[in-house]
Coordinates of C-alpha atoms in Angstrom, one line a residue:
Chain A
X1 CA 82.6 99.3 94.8
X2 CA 82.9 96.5 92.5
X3 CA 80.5 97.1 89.3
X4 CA 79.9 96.9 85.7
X5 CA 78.8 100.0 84.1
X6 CA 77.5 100.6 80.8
X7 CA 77.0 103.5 78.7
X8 CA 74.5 105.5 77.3
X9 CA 72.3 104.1 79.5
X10 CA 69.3 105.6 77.0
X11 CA 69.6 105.7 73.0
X12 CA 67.7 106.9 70.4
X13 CA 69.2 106.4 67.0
X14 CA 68.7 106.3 63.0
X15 CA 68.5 103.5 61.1
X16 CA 72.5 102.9 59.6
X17 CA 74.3 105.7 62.0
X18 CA 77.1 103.3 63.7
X19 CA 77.0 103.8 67.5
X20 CA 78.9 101.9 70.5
X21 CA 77.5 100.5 73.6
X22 CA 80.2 100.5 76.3
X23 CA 81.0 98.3 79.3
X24 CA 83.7 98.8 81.9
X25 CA 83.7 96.3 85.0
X26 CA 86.8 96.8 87.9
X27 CA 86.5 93.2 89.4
X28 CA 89.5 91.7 86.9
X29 CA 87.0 89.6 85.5
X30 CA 88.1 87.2 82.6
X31 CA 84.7 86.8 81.4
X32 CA 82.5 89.3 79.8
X33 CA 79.3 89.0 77.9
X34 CA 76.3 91.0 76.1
X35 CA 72.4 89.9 75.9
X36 CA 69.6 91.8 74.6
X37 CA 66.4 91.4 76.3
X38 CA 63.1 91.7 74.5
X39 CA 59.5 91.1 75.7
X40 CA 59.0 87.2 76.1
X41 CA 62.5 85.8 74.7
X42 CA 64.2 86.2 78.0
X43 CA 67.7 87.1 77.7
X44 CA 69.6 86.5 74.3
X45 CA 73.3 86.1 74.5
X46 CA 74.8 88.4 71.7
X47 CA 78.8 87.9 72.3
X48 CA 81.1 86.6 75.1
X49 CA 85.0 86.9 75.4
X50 CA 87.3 84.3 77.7
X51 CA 89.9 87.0 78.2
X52 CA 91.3 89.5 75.9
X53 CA 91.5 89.3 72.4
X54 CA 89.4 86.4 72.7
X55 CA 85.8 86.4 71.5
X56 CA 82.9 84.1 70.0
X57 CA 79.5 84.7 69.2
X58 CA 76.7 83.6 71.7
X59 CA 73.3 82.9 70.3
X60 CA 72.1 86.0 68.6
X61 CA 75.1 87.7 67.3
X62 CA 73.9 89.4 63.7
X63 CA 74.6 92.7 63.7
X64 CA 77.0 93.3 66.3
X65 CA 80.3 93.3 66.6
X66 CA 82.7 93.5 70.1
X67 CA 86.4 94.3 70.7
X68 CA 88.2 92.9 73.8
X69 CA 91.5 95.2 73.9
X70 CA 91.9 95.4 77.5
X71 CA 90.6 93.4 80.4
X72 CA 88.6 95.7 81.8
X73 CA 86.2 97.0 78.8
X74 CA 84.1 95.3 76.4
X75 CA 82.1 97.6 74.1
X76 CA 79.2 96.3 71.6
X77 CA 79.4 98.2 68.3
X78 CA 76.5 98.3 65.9
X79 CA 78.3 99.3 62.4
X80 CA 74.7 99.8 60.9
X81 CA 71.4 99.5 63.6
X82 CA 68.0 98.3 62.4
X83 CA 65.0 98.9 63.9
X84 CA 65.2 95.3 65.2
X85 CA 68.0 96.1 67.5
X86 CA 65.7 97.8 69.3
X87 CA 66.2 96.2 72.4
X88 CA 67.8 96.5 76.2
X89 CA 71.0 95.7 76.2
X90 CA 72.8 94.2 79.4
X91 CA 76.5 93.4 79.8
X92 CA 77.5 91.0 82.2
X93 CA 81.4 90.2 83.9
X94 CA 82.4 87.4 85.8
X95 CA 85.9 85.3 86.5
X96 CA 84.5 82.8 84.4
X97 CA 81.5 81.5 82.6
X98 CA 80.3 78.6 85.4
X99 CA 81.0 81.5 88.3
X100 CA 78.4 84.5 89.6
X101 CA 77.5 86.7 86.8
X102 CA 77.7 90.3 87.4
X103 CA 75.0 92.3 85.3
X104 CA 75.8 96.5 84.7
X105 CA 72.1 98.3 84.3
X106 CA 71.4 98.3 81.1
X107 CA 71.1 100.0 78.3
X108 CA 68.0 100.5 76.3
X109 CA 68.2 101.7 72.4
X110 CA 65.8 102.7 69.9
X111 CA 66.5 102.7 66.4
X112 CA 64.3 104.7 64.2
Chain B
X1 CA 73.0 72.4 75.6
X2 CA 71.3 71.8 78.3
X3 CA 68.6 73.5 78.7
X4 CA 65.2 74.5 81.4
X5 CA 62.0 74.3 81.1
X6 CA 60.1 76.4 83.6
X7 CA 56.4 77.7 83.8
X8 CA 55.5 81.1 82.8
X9 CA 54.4 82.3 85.7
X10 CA 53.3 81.7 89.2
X11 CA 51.3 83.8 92.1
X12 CA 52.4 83.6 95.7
X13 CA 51.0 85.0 98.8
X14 CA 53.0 87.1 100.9
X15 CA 54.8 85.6 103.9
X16 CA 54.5 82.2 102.4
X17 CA 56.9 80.4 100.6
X18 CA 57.2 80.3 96.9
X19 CA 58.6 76.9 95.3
X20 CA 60.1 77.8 91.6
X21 CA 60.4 74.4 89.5
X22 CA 63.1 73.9 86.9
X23 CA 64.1 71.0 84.5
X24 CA 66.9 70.2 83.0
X25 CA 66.7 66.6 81.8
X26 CA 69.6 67.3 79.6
X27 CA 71.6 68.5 82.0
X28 CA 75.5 66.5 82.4
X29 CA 77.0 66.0 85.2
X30 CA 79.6 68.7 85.4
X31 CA 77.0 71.5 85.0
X32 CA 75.7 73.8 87.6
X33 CA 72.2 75.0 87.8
X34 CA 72.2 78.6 88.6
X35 CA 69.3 81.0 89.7
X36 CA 69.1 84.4 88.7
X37 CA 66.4 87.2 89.3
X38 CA 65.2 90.1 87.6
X39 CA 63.2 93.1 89.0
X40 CA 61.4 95.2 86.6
X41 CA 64.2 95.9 83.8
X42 CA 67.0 95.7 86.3
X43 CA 70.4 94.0 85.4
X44 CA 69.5 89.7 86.8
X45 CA 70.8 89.4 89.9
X46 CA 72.7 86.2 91.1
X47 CA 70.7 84.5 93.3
X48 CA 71.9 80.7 94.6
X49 CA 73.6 77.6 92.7
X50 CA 74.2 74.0 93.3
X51 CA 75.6 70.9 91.1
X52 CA 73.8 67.8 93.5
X53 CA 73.7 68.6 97.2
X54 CA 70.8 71.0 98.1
X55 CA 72.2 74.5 98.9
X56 CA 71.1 77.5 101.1
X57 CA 72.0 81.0 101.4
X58 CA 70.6 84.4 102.8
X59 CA 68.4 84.5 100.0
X60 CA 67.1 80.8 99.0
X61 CA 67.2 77.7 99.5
X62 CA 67.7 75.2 96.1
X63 CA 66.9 71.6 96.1
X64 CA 68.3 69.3 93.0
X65 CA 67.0 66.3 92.8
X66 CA 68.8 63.1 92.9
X67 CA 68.9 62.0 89.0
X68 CA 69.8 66.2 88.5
X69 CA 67.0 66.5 85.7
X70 CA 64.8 69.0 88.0
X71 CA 65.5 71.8 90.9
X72 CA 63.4 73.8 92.9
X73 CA 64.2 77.4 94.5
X74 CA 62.4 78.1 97.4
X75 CA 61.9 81.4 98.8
X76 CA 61.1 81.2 102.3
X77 CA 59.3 83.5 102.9
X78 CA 58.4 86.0 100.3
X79 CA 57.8 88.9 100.1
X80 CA 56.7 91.8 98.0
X81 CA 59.7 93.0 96.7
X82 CA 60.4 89.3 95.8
X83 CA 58.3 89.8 93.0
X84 CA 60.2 89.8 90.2
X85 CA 60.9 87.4 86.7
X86 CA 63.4 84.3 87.9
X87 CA 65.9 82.4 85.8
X88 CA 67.1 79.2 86.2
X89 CA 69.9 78.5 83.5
X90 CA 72.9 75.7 83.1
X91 CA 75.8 76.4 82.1
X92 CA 77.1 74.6 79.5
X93 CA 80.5 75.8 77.7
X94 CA 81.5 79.0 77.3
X95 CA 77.4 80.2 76.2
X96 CA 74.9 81.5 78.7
X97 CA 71.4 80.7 77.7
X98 CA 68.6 82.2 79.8
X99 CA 65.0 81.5 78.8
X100 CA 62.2 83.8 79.4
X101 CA 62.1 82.9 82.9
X102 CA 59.4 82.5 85.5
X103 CA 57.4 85.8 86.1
X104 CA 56.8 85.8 90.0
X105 CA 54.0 88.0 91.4
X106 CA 53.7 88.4 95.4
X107 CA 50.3 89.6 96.5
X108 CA 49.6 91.3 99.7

């Protein structure tokens, strides 16, 4: 079955204990991408990468960081979360950025 | 960028068909208009796109006007578990922007 999955799919953290969001996707997408959602902003694009090794930040990238080592995986790392990254957190996959976007389930964090 | 401008939120009765308006005045004329939806806090689900000719699927139907600067996704006949927030974005570059969306309430 063609998916993007995303784990933990629930997180509750401490303020400036590093922690890593992962994303996995088996379509052989180029493109991959992370928004966090909050109430009333709509979705916020954090990071996107064209293929591996190749990244940029979206609109909302403070924060974050993302490593694209293989095609397949694209994990969002938070070296030190703030309550403000208190969010849900969706990563996304398709064969490029003007095709259908494949969203996994989310993942929502709390950071205390 | 490109972006849409859509209304916050709109009521529809069930069986009937719900008309979302977009605009994109900005929009150029290599970029697609795409419509995505979201139910509850659900990952957006791809729903329909078109560059200028009006296009129909399973799901919707989408209607771009002719100058490009607006769209309309119709549901044809909705239904309850249509309700749900809807996104119309453009693509423009490499960046996705979605704005907050249209939230779409179906009532019995």
């Amino acid at each position: 079955e063609a998916q993007v999955t995303q784990n933990p799919r629930y997180l509750i953290t401490v303020t400036g204990k590093k922690l890593t969001v992962t994303c996995s996707q088996n379509m052989n997408h180029e493109y991959m991408s992370w928004y966090r959602q909050d109430p009333g902003l709509g979705l916020r694009q954090i990071y996107y990468s064209m293929n591996v090794e190749v990244t940029d930040k979206g609109d909302v990238p403070e924060g974050y960081k993302v490593s694209r080592k293989e095609k397949r995986n694209f994990p969002l790392i938070l070296e030190s979360p703030s309550p403000n990254q208190t969010s849900l957190y969706f990563c996304a996959s398709s064969l490029s950025p003007s095709d259908e976007q494949y969203f996994g389930p989310g993942t929502r964090l709390t950071v205390t | 960028d490109a972006k849409t401008t859509q209304p916050p939120s709109m009521d529809c009765a069930e069986g009937r068909a719900a008309n979302l308006p977009c605009n994109h005045s900005t929009i150029s004329g290599n970029e697609y208009v795409y419509w995505y939806r979201q139910i509850h806090s659900q990952g957006p689900q791809y729903i329909i796109h078109g560059l200028k000719n009006n296009e129909t699927n399973e799901m919707a139907s989408l209607i771009i006007t002719e100058d490009r600067k607006s769209s309309t996704l119709i549901l044809p006949h909705a239904t309850l578990r249509d309700t749900a927030v809807y996104y119309c974005i453009v693509i423009n570059d490499y960046k996705l922007s979605f704005g907050a969306g249209t939230t779409v309430t179906v009532r019995a």
